[in-house]
């Protein structure tokens, strides 16, 4: 649970470095600031493919070097001195953010078997608790438990308390958290140092004790063992081993619990095996570069989500995803039939399966959608079909700028699908979609306090939207029914959210979402903050964020550039912003920045940028190429030294990232990477280092507010606000 949201990367070389704050040379920080610290230089000659260059800061690779730690401390002192005149502003921003937090932060209970599972953050605490209660009443349970999640049915069981772990270690990040199908065990991984080295623990929920012989430290995903809880290690039986460090290994079960699946996957390829674990694994399909497979099982049939070429002439790396269906006994023959294609202008992203329904995640021109298909229909045929041939029900959504995050949806027998909806102008909302009745209900919408008009979510500033269906073919063809139409509350009367298409350097249109206050924004005068990510095919999060109101209410524009390399479209959107096409994503970002200035959304000298993790590679390169476009930038847990990183195969993720950024062991790819690598030409920065946090920053909700207040104060200082 992130901050106050109902919603929720990757490990970097230097996870301790929380942010680098860039400023253009024309802007000063404080006349009384001391000169920035100068790190020592040690001659070091690096070479590759006949090219030799000097890297005097190569010694910093040893993060345990006392001189390195000493330099970071000097950088922090310089940052503190430079930002000393913003202390009052930081306190004001922090107070505003804290006051906007909901008084109660909880998720509504979700039924799985006989249990109701939920999370909440206790008053005054930083982190959530994972809890459950036995469901003892069959009617009206949701309303009662929702209104008072800690009272009502049965006795509350606390399965995991993040706060206890944080108090013990000083830091906590919970990676994976899973309850066993029989509800007797909880398996979870925790990082208590911020270095992304996780410890696996299994708790016996019947006695609240950690299972002996576990935990396992330094969890890696290269081997799968079958073990019987309570036995000694000699009984462990290896059932799968992955010898290629460019691949990760995931293990799960099909949703109906009939099969265990092991998926060995790289960034772009996968190999899936399925069977009874004690009977040995059987390979579903051989590994093919650029091809991925994902399995589900439903009453004797397997459903396979894959991008395997449908024809011999199609490139493996360019194929879009489709759904194949076959009988279980024919799975291993690769003679899959009943091909389901997404349809024109639509890409298939993911799937989920229930006793009576198949749920498909699709995208149409970058707009996310969900639909369900009744599995009682008979499509036992030997030709290709499109989704629309299967009479899909497309879930009603608030608007085209809405993001969708699936709920846990553990219960295979359920006919209700839970999702979290959000948009830049709509607080997070949990919605249950009844796929049998084709109706939906709003279970919970995040409480909002302290809007710019002094009111909350129930004020006249909120607009009640009627339900809007986004259909793949014709929005007028309403292929759904909904008894008792409901509306969702948005703040579109206070804040404008516009979706534009910006023409990039090669003519490709880049989606740009622009957010601003209708009251505070001033054309050609307002400062602006542009955010992008553009890596791994990940969709940029544009969901609701209360902290963002601190900027909007002060007249700032906040914009989101869905550059190539990220997600949102078909597979080509990711492909043409990665590897030897990475510079496309950089040009996409700068084109969006120029658009904001040229169209009067942002003042020419007040455009800022922000990136997170791999997104910093994009922002850092853009700053180097167009130093006059941005006046300031914030780089959070930045990945900037791409050339040196990718030249070192001993680092944990280097080989895994060859498919994303290219392999500099190959000369042509080395030359391309080096042409935009930010580390080679970094301008002056303020470096603020958090030596206790991890890749995800400060974990607690109040600590996150303090960090964000610091960032915003820096931007406001540079822009003269």
XYZ file of C-alpha atoms in Angstrom:
721
model
C 0.000 0.000 0.000
C 1.706 3.148 -1.196
C 1.242 6.343 0.807
C -2.494 6.927 1.261
C -3.526 5.262 -1.947
C -5.563 2.143 -2.474
C -3.174 1.181 -5.269
C 0.405 0.540 -5.382
C 11.249 -1.531 -10.430
C 14.048 -2.397 -10.536
C 17.246 -2.610 -8.490
C 19.802 0.053 -9.241
C 23.553 0.055 -8.740
C 23.400 2.708 -6.039
C 20.045 2.305 -4.290
C 21.182 4.673 -1.536
C 21.140 7.675 -3.859
C 17.598 8.936 -3.530
C 17.650 11.877 -5.907
C 19.800 14.151 -7.976
C 18.379 17.625 -8.393
C 19.402 19.339 -11.637
C 19.302 23.081 -12.190
C 20.097 25.023 -15.325
C 23.040 27.378 -15.085
C 20.905 30.511 -15.257
C 19.185 29.702 -11.991
C 20.882 30.115 -8.632
C 20.028 28.313 -5.440
C 21.201 30.587 -2.692
C 23.779 33.352 -2.759
C 25.044 32.279 0.633
C 25.434 28.604 -0.311
C 28.910 27.134 0.033
C 30.631 25.900 -3.121
C 29.537 22.388 -4.111
C 31.769 19.548 -2.918
C 34.304 18.256 -5.408
C 34.914 14.498 -5.326
C 38.406 13.207 -5.661
C 39.574 11.971 -9.042
C 41.571 8.802 -9.471
C 42.913 8.135 -12.961
C 41.161 5.165 -14.535
C 41.274 4.202 -18.161
C 38.312 2.315 -19.554
C 38.194 0.795 -22.998
C 35.867 -1.101 -25.288
C 35.908 -1.889 -28.995
C 39.148 0.011 -29.517
C 37.846 3.174 -27.828
C 39.587 4.428 -24.677
C 38.234 7.029 -22.279
C 38.968 8.366 -18.792
C 36.595 7.676 -15.897
C 38.096 9.399 -12.823
C 35.044 8.523 -10.704
C 35.203 4.786 -11.332
C 36.399 4.370 -7.734
C 32.868 5.205 -6.547
C 31.794 1.766 -7.698
C 33.001 0.582 -4.301
C 30.169 1.963 -2.172
C 31.949 0.796 0.997
C 34.914 3.083 0.352
C 35.126 5.547 3.307
C 35.931 8.357 0.876
C 32.725 7.602 -1.003
C 30.633 7.736 2.162
C 32.406 10.916 3.205
C 31.672 12.522 -0.160
C 27.970 11.644 0.070
C 27.872 13.268 3.502
C 29.417 16.419 2.029
C 26.848 16.364 -0.769
C 24.041 16.107 1.779
C 25.471 19.026 3.733
C 25.660 21.088 0.560
C 22.066 20.159 -0.319
C 20.917 21.126 3.173
C 22.688 24.476 2.980
C 21.365 25.176 -0.506
C 17.819 24.434 0.576
C 18.030 26.102 3.980
C 15.851 29.024 2.921
C 12.988 26.651 2.015
C 12.471 25.165 5.472
C 9.259 27.104 6.076
C 7.962 26.168 2.635
C 8.786 22.500 3.225
C 6.888 22.526 6.514
C 3.908 24.183 4.821
C 3.878 21.620 2.013
C 4.218 18.731 4.444
C 1.345 20.049 6.525
C -0.862 20.355 3.449
C -0.060 16.805 2.352
C -0.667 15.384 5.799
C -3.968 17.223 6.167
C -5.188 15.761 2.884
C -4.633 12.211 4.057
C -7.858 10.264 4.614
C -8.790 9.861 8.248
C -9.185 6.124 7.641
C -6.914 4.264 5.260
C -8.166 0.770 4.550
C -9.115 -1.596 1.794
C -12.591 -3.119 1.801
C -12.624 -6.810 2.716
C -12.285 -9.304 -0.104
C -13.756 -12.757 0.246
C -11.555 -15.768 -0.449
C -13.032 -19.047 0.670
C -14.404 -18.674 4.215
C -12.241 -15.646 4.966
C -12.466 -11.894 4.483
C -9.018 -10.397 3.817
C -8.239 -6.670 4.128
C -5.545 -4.123 4.976
C -5.576 -0.937 6.995
C -3.117 1.553 8.459
C -3.612 2.106 12.208
C -4.010 5.706 13.295
C -0.640 7.412 13.651
C 1.261 4.549 12.021
C 3.336 4.596 8.850
C 2.625 1.127 7.461
C -0.343 -1.198 6.896
C -1.492 -4.398 8.549
C -2.689 -7.422 6.614
C -5.678 -8.909 8.421
C -8.534 -11.353 8.018
C -11.776 -12.439 9.672
C -13.952 -15.459 9.244
C -17.120 -14.650 7.363
C -19.932 -15.611 9.722
C -22.852 -14.003 7.951
C -23.972 -14.437 4.344
C -25.901 -11.238 3.783
C -24.967 -7.633 4.253
C -21.378 -8.510 5.158
C -19.795 -6.015 2.831
C -21.657 -2.954 4.056
C -21.088 -3.717 7.714
C -17.409 -4.561 7.417
C -16.771 -1.702 5.035
C -18.156 0.907 7.432
C -16.073 -0.453 10.268
C -13.396 -2.719 8.915
C -12.043 -3.485 12.371
C -15.347 -4.425 13.929
C -18.131 -6.814 13.126
C -17.661 -10.414 12.177
C -15.460 -12.919 13.925
C -12.131 -12.240 15.539
C -9.588 -10.181 13.660
C -6.352 -11.993 12.877
C -3.306 -9.874 12.097
C -1.325 -11.845 9.539
C 1.480 -9.361 8.955
C 2.344 -6.021 10.565
C 4.730 -3.931 8.480
C 5.189 -1.542 11.436
C 6.690 -4.235 13.681
C 9.261 -5.120 11.019
C 10.109 -1.444 10.420
C 10.539 -0.810 14.142
C 12.890 -3.778 14.392
C 15.062 -3.014 11.359
C 14.476 0.696 10.711
C 13.287 0.044 7.156
C 10.957 -2.403 5.456
C 9.802 -3.196 1.975
C 7.541 -6.207 1.519
C 7.995 -7.782 -1.889
C 5.740 -10.806 -2.338
C 2.984 -11.715 0.114
C 0.884 -14.858 -0.521
C -1.583 -16.902 1.504
C -1.608 -20.656 0.839
C -4.704 -22.153 -0.839
C -5.689 -23.861 2.427
C -5.360 -20.500 4.267
C -2.961 -22.030 6.825
C 0.309 -20.386 5.767
C 1.567 -16.945 4.749
C 4.695 -16.697 2.597
C 6.314 -13.296 2.218
C 9.619 -11.703 1.262
C 11.027 -8.651 3.010
C 13.862 -6.238 2.336
C 15.054 -4.611 5.561
C 18.092 -2.744 4.257
C 17.025 -1.171 0.987
C 19.437 -3.229 -1.128
C 16.661 -5.347 -2.693
C 18.087 -8.515 -1.139
C 14.949 -10.205 0.134
C 14.458 -12.680 2.936
C 11.785 -15.340 2.496
C 9.703 -16.247 5.538
C 6.746 -18.567 5.983
C 4.359 -18.074 8.882
C 2.057 -20.775 10.195
C -1.194 -18.866 10.612
C -2.596 -21.469 12.968
C -0.080 -20.582 15.683
C 1.428 -17.312 14.317
C 4.916 -18.856 14.343
C 7.583 -18.635 11.662
C 8.181 -22.070 10.154
C 11.587 -23.395 11.328
C 14.479 -23.913 8.897
C 13.134 -20.990 6.964
C 13.670 -18.010 6.473
C 15.837 -18.109 3.374
C 18.176 -15.156 2.873
C 19.181 -13.570 -0.416
C 16.218 -14.936 -2.331
C 16.944 -15.477 -6.025
C 14.709 -16.816 -8.731
C 16.907 -19.337 -10.494
C 15.790 -22.660 -9.003
C 12.570 -24.245 -7.817
C 12.569 -26.741 -4.964
C 9.670 -28.847 -3.755
C 9.761 -29.109 0.025
C 7.426 -30.451 2.656
C 6.962 -27.994 5.497
C 8.325 -29.360 8.729
C 10.780 -31.734 7.044
C 14.548 -31.300 6.936
C 16.444 -29.999 3.933
C 17.424 -33.467 2.728
C 13.858 -33.950 1.543
C 14.020 -30.962 -0.819
C 13.537 -32.072 -4.404
C 14.730 -29.755 -7.193
C 12.137 -29.690 -9.946
C 13.525 -26.891 -12.121
C 16.839 -25.045 -12.493
C 17.546 -22.049 -14.715
C 21.161 -21.744 -15.830
C 20.858 -18.470 -17.758
C 21.241 -15.343 -15.587
C 19.341 -13.411 -18.220
C 16.164 -15.170 -17.079
C 14.066 -14.997 -13.917
C 11.886 -17.797 -12.597
C 8.307 -17.429 -11.358
C 6.265 -20.200 -9.780
C 2.528 -20.110 -9.305
C -0.568 -22.243 -9.711
C -3.360 -21.984 -12.180
C -6.265 -20.149 -10.610
C -8.346 -23.304 -10.264
C -5.492 -24.932 -8.318
C -5.186 -27.882 -10.705
C -1.669 -27.212 -12.001
C 1.596 -25.730 -10.775
C 3.299 -23.578 -13.404
C 6.931 -22.513 -13.560
C 7.724 -19.654 -15.913
C 11.323 -18.899 -16.831
C 11.256 -15.469 -18.427
C 13.510 -12.703 -19.619
C 12.351 -9.201 -20.507
C 10.989 -10.500 -23.818
C 10.995 -14.308 -23.759
C 9.576 -17.061 -21.582
C 9.354 -20.818 -21.210
C 6.481 -22.331 -19.261
C 6.242 -25.732 -17.596
C 3.183 -27.223 -15.901
C 2.390 -30.371 -13.943
C 1.841 -31.935 -10.555
C 5.096 -30.886 -8.809
C 5.894 -34.317 -7.410
C 5.393 -35.895 -10.815
C 7.956 -33.698 -12.534
C 7.527 -30.778 -14.897
C 6.584 -30.965 -18.553
C 7.611 -28.217 -20.917
C 4.661 -26.477 -22.514
C 6.667 -24.977 -25.367
C 10.321 -24.593 -26.212
C 11.983 -21.270 -25.554
C 11.944 -18.917 -28.543
C 13.655 -15.480 -28.409
C 11.092 -12.709 -28.227
C 8.171 -15.044 -27.430
C 6.303 -15.258 -24.116
C 3.644 -17.628 -22.772
C 1.223 -17.354 -19.850
C -1.122 -20.181 -18.848
C -4.485 -20.646 -17.149
C -6.597 -23.784 -16.820
C -10.369 -24.138 -16.948
C -12.201 -27.484 -16.788
C -9.947 -29.513 -19.042
C -8.841 -26.619 -21.266
C -5.729 -24.494 -21.182
C -5.842 -20.828 -22.156
C -2.474 -19.564 -23.405
C -1.695 -15.870 -23.720
C 1.209 -15.608 -26.154
C 2.812 -13.608 -28.933
C 4.105 -16.652 -30.805
C 4.032 -15.871 -34.547
C 0.849 -16.990 -36.247
C 2.719 -17.307 -39.524
C 6.230 -18.335 -40.486
C 6.870 -14.930 -42.052
C 6.140 -12.977 -38.879
C 9.022 -11.843 -36.663
C 8.951 -13.293 -33.154
C 9.835 -9.987 -31.521
C 7.136 -7.991 -33.264
C 4.043 -10.151 -32.791
C 1.163 -8.856 -30.686
C -0.474 -11.027 -28.059
C -3.418 -13.288 -28.740
C -5.188 -16.045 -26.842
C -4.983 -19.723 -27.766
C -7.161 -22.484 -26.339
C -6.579 -26.220 -26.320
C -7.547 -29.353 -24.440
C -5.241 -30.162 -21.535
C -4.055 -33.427 -23.058
C -2.969 -31.580 -26.232
C -1.100 -28.786 -24.475
C 2.336 -30.284 -25.038
C 1.813 -30.941 -28.735
C 1.890 -27.213 -29.546
C -1.063 -27.911 -31.822
C -3.098 -25.075 -30.400
C -6.345 -24.053 -32.022
C -9.251 -21.741 -31.231
C -7.160 -18.633 -31.734
C -8.744 -15.477 -30.252
C -7.445 -12.230 -31.735
C -8.038 -8.834 -30.085
C -9.436 -7.024 -33.131
C -8.675 -3.891 -35.115
C -6.724 -1.150 -33.267
C -6.800 -3.237 -30.083
C -3.958 -4.969 -28.250
C -4.368 -7.761 -25.738
C -2.448 -7.101 -22.499
C -3.374 -9.764 -19.932
C -6.036 -12.220 -18.810
C -7.704 -13.641 -15.704
C -10.041 -16.587 -15.399
C -12.942 -17.602 -13.173
C -15.346 -20.507 -12.950
C -17.763 -18.914 -15.389
C -15.891 -16.058 -17.012
C -12.743 -15.081 -18.835
C -11.479 -11.531 -18.177
C -9.342 -9.817 -20.804
C -7.213 -6.697 -20.358
C -7.076 -4.781 -23.631
C -5.857 -1.430 -24.868
C -7.297 0.638 -27.692
C -5.001 3.422 -28.860
C -3.431 3.548 -25.418
C -6.741 3.577 -23.538
C -7.067 0.655 -21.065
C -10.238 -1.436 -21.034
C -11.521 -4.625 -19.407
C -14.050 -7.088 -20.712
C -15.474 -10.438 -19.604
C -16.531 -13.378 -21.747
C -19.058 -15.963 -20.615
C -17.258 -19.313 -20.643
C -20.497 -21.236 -21.010
C -20.478 -20.322 -24.686
C -19.270 -22.917 -27.160
C -16.416 -21.885 -29.388
C -15.092 -25.339 -30.170
C -14.021 -24.460 -33.677
C -10.852 -24.478 -35.744
C -10.543 -20.949 -37.036
C -9.420 -17.581 -35.776
C -11.927 -15.393 -33.966
C -11.962 -11.873 -32.625
C -13.069 -10.818 -29.152
C -16.243 -9.211 -30.465
C -17.360 -12.608 -31.844
C -17.606 -13.899 -28.262
C -20.196 -11.392 -27.046
C -17.901 -9.587 -24.563
C -19.137 -7.295 -21.793
C -16.901 -4.234 -21.576
C -16.710 -2.909 -18.040
C -18.073 0.646 -17.660
C -15.289 3.138 -16.928
C -15.352 6.790 -15.872
C -13.249 8.314 -18.658
C -10.569 7.662 -21.224
C -7.857 8.911 -18.846
C -8.725 6.296 -16.237
C -6.116 3.784 -15.089
C -7.082 0.281 -13.989
C -5.327 -1.844 -11.380
C -6.686 -5.365 -10.733
C -7.708 -6.395 -7.247
C -6.386 -9.674 -5.866
C -9.401 -11.624 -7.187
C -8.264 -14.914 -5.629
C -11.619 -16.669 -5.605
C -11.920 -18.819 -8.740
C -15.605 -19.500 -8.052
C -16.565 -15.825 -7.852
C -18.538 -14.062 -10.573
C -17.422 -10.641 -9.315
C -14.269 -8.948 -10.566
C -12.718 -6.241 -8.399
C -10.603 -3.408 -9.789
C -9.171 -0.100 -8.597
C -9.930 2.808 -10.920
C -8.132 6.127 -10.815
C -7.445 9.197 -12.903
C -5.586 12.488 -12.415
C -8.890 14.121 -11.402
C -10.606 11.178 -9.704
C -9.590 9.780 -6.301
C -8.965 6.025 -6.247
C -12.143 4.007 -6.423
C -12.693 0.299 -5.824
C -15.339 -1.174 -8.096
C -16.909 -4.638 -8.164
C -18.066 -5.819 -11.586
C -20.699 -8.568 -11.487
C -19.950 -10.455 -14.685
C -23.062 -12.654 -14.506
C -25.515 -9.785 -14.096
C -23.377 -7.306 -16.067
C -23.741 -4.692 -13.354
C -21.245 -2.940 -11.148
C -21.095 -1.358 -7.723
C -18.748 1.233 -6.267
C -17.403 -0.341 -3.106
C -15.205 2.513 -1.919
C -13.800 5.819 -3.121
C -10.829 7.407 -1.430
C -11.698 10.152 1.017
C -10.411 13.572 0.107
C -9.871 16.499 2.408
C -8.440 19.963 1.936
C -9.129 20.813 -1.704
C -8.412 24.317 -2.935
C -11.983 25.436 -2.126
C -11.573 24.257 1.450
C -13.988 21.392 0.976
C -13.686 17.677 0.419
C -14.900 15.060 -1.975
C -18.546 15.657 -1.116
C -18.429 19.342 -2.021
C -19.955 21.048 -5.019
C -16.475 21.074 -6.529
C -16.970 17.395 -7.309
C -18.810 16.489 -10.449
C -20.956 13.356 -10.565
C -20.148 11.565 -13.787
C -22.614 9.224 -15.408
C -21.277 5.891 -16.523
C -19.338 6.001 -19.735
C -18.643 2.821 -21.666
C -15.571 2.562 -23.824
C -16.457 -0.002 -26.473
C -13.978 -1.436 -28.963
C -16.220 -0.784 -31.931
C -18.937 1.733 -31.292
C -19.542 3.623 -28.091
C -23.191 3.979 -29.072
C -23.572 0.209 -29.087
C -24.003 -0.256 -25.334
C -23.366 -3.952 -24.870
C -24.012 -3.881 -21.136
C -26.844 -3.545 -18.683
C -26.724 -1.816 -15.347
C -29.570 -1.722 -12.895
C -29.483 1.335 -10.658
C -26.985 3.525 -12.486
C -24.308 4.922 -10.231
C -21.930 7.795 -10.685
C -18.357 8.432 -9.643
C -17.109 11.650 -8.158
C -14.367 13.540 -9.933
C -12.835 16.967 -9.427
C -13.102 18.097 -13.031
C -14.682 21.398 -11.963
C -11.547 22.280 -10.037
C -8.903 20.648 -12.221
C -8.706 20.242 -15.972
C -7.306 17.033 -17.441
C -6.593 17.181 -21.179
C -5.252 14.445 -23.434
C -3.264 15.666 -26.421
C -1.244 14.003 -29.163
C 2.177 15.536 -29.782
C 4.044 14.922 -33.030
C 7.553 13.635 -32.314
C 10.673 14.032 -34.464
C 9.706 11.191 -36.817
C 6.017 12.033 -37.138
C 4.744 9.574 -34.530
C 2.009 10.970 -32.264
C 2.846 10.811 -28.543
C 0.017 10.854 -25.950
C 0.419 13.729 -23.499
C -1.846 14.170 -20.469
C -1.967 17.735 -19.135
C -3.310 18.548 -15.683
C -3.866 22.015 -14.189
C -6.080 24.029 -11.854
C -8.871 25.905 -13.598
C -8.542 28.644 -10.979
C -4.785 29.007 -10.513
C -3.322 28.277 -13.962
C -2.147 31.246 -16.065
C -1.412 30.843 -19.762
C 2.254 31.471 -20.690
C 3.064 32.183 -17.034
C 2.656 28.958 -15.071
C 5.545 26.663 -14.161
C 5.254 23.044 -15.207
C 6.475 19.562 -14.280
C 6.789 16.916 -17.020
C 7.041 13.232 -16.082
C 7.929 10.207 -18.210
C 9.297 6.681 -17.794
C 9.618 4.976 -21.182
C 11.081 1.580 -20.295
C 10.198 -2.110 -19.966
C 6.834 -1.604 -21.653
C 5.488 -0.228 -18.363
C 2.494 2.099 -18.494
C 3.164 5.463 -16.853
C 1.123 5.839 -13.671
C -1.222 8.785 -14.040
C -3.489 7.887 -11.162
C -4.766 10.124 -8.407
C -2.205 11.700 -6.060
C -3.222 14.117 -3.307
C 0.339 15.424 -2.917
C 0.140 16.742 -6.476
C -2.518 19.251 -5.392
C 0.218 21.282 -3.680
C 1.571 22.095 -7.123
C -1.737 22.459 -8.954
C -3.223 24.850 -6.396
C -0.160 27.060 -6.801
C -0.707 27.346 -10.537
C 1.603 24.560 -11.688
C 0.940 22.359 -14.697
C 1.668 18.648 -14.265
C 2.025 16.666 -17.498
C 2.590 12.983 -18.292
C 4.306 11.918 -21.521
C 3.575 8.349 -22.635
C 6.781 8.081 -24.639
C 7.838 5.059 -26.633
C 9.609 2.396 -24.639
C 6.761 2.362 -22.145
C 3.392 0.685 -22.424
C -0.078 1.667 -23.443
C -0.149 0.623 -27.083
C 0.729 -2.522 -28.975
C 4.097 -4.262 -28.663
C 5.709 -1.931 -31.189
C 5.309 1.008 -28.776
C 7.769 -0.627 -26.414
C 10.029 -1.970 -29.154
C 10.593 1.387 -30.845
C 11.660 3.047 -27.601
C 14.171 0.435 -26.468
C 17.505 -0.986 -27.592
C 18.695 0.663 -30.799
C 15.551 2.824 -30.803
C 16.052 4.325 -27.325
C 16.710 7.819 -28.660
C 13.098 7.864 -29.887
C 11.865 8.025 -26.304
C 14.236 10.911 -25.591
C 12.954 12.855 -28.596
C 9.376 12.018 -27.577
C 9.962 13.627 -24.180
C 11.561 16.764 -25.547
C 8.806 17.104 -28.165
C 6.231 17.015 -25.363
C 8.227 19.611 -23.422
C 8.373 21.929 -26.420
C 4.637 21.472 -26.957
C 3.855 22.561 -23.400
C 5.872 25.739 -23.885
C 4.799 26.529 -27.458
C 1.097 26.051 -26.683
C 1.269 28.329 -23.647
C 0.609 25.717 -20.992
C 4.002 26.376 -19.332
C 6.192 29.469 -19.123
C 9.262 29.188 -21.346
C 11.786 29.423 -18.492
C 9.824 27.368 -15.960
C 9.608 23.845 -17.401
C 10.868 21.112 -15.054
C 11.107 17.337 -15.461
C 11.049 14.355 -13.122
C 12.053 10.741 -13.613
C 12.135 7.614 -11.490
C 14.628 4.767 -11.799
C 15.039 3.861 -15.489
C 12.991 6.955 -16.317
C 15.959 9.027 -15.162
C 17.951 7.701 -18.107
C 15.373 9.331 -20.353
C 15.252 12.635 -18.436
C 19.026 12.800 -17.971
C 19.675 12.307 -21.678
C 17.024 14.913 -22.571
C 18.686 17.482 -20.286
C 22.052 16.880 -21.948
C 20.637 17.156 -25.461
C 18.378 20.157 -24.796
C 19.858 22.032 -21.787
C 17.823 25.190 -22.470
C 14.463 23.386 -22.530
C 14.364 22.459 -18.834
C 15.195 24.770 -15.943
C 15.280 21.982 -13.350
C 14.856 18.232 -13.006
C 14.510 15.686 -10.211
C 16.052 12.256 -10.756
C 14.821 9.717 -8.206
C 16.951 6.589 -7.593
C 18.522 7.389 -10.954
C 19.861 4.941 -13.510
C 22.325 7.151 -15.396
C 25.613 5.324 -15.946
C 24.183 2.955 -18.528
C 27.347 2.334 -20.507
C 29.535 1.213 -17.599
C 26.650 -0.694 -16.054
C 25.834 -2.700 -19.157
C 29.529 -3.432 -19.755
C 29.718 -5.261 -16.407
C 28.000 -8.668 -16.752
C 28.730 -9.479 -13.095
C 26.044 -7.041 -11.939
C 22.703 -8.694 -11.059
C 20.497 -7.301 -13.823
C 22.960 -6.586 -16.625
C 22.247 -9.636 -18.792
C 18.548 -9.391 -18.072
C 18.595 -5.812 -19.387
C 20.358 -6.546 -22.658
C 16.950 -6.966 -24.276
C 15.792 -3.588 -22.951
C 18.826 -1.332 -23.458
C 21.106 -3.294 -25.766
C 24.325 -5.235 -25.289
C 27.410 -2.974 -25.367
C 29.595 -6.039 -25.898
C 28.403 -5.611 -29.486
C 30.192 -2.614 -31.000
C 27.249 -1.088 -32.853
C 25.111 -1.244 -29.730
C 27.952 0.099 -27.575
C 28.321 3.135 -29.834
C 24.579 3.774 -29.765
C 24.327 3.524 -25.958
C 27.330 5.776 -25.453
C 25.823 8.400 -27.758
C 23.119 9.258 -25.180
C 24.492 7.930 -21.859
C 23.784 10.739 -19.338
C 26.832 9.972 -17.182
C 29.164 11.171 -19.925
C 27.895 14.758 -19.750
C 26.206 15.512 -16.457
C 25.660 19.247 -15.686
C 25.843 20.671 -12.161
C 23.525 19.040 -9.658
C 22.537 18.897 -6.041
C 22.888 15.344 -4.764
C 20.749 14.381 -1.780
C 21.342 10.856 -0.536
C 19.138 8.777 1.729
C 21.436 6.152 3.214
C 18.638 4.244 4.955
C 15.927 4.039 2.275
C 15.731 1.704 -0.678
C 14.820 1.745 -4.328
C 11.250 2.697 -3.484
C 12.298 5.627 -1.299
C 11.004 6.140 2.201
C 8.495 3.433 2.991
C 6.167 5.139 5.487
C 3.371 7.471 4.449
C 4.588 10.439 6.538
C 8.193 9.979 5.418
C 7.011 9.968 1.816
C 5.293 13.321 2.396
C 8.499 14.816 3.810
C 10.477 13.628 0.795
C 7.901 14.971 -1.668
C 7.727 18.306 0.184
C 11.501 18.637 -0.220
C 11.270 17.910 -3.953
C 8.461 20.388 -4.523
C 10.256 23.063 -2.505
C 13.304 22.634 -4.735
C 11.211 23.079 -7.878
C 9.419 26.119 -6.488
C 12.708 27.669 -5.435
C 14.261 27.259 -8.881
C 11.150 28.592 -10.625
C 10.973 31.578 -8.295
C 7.593 30.717 -6.734
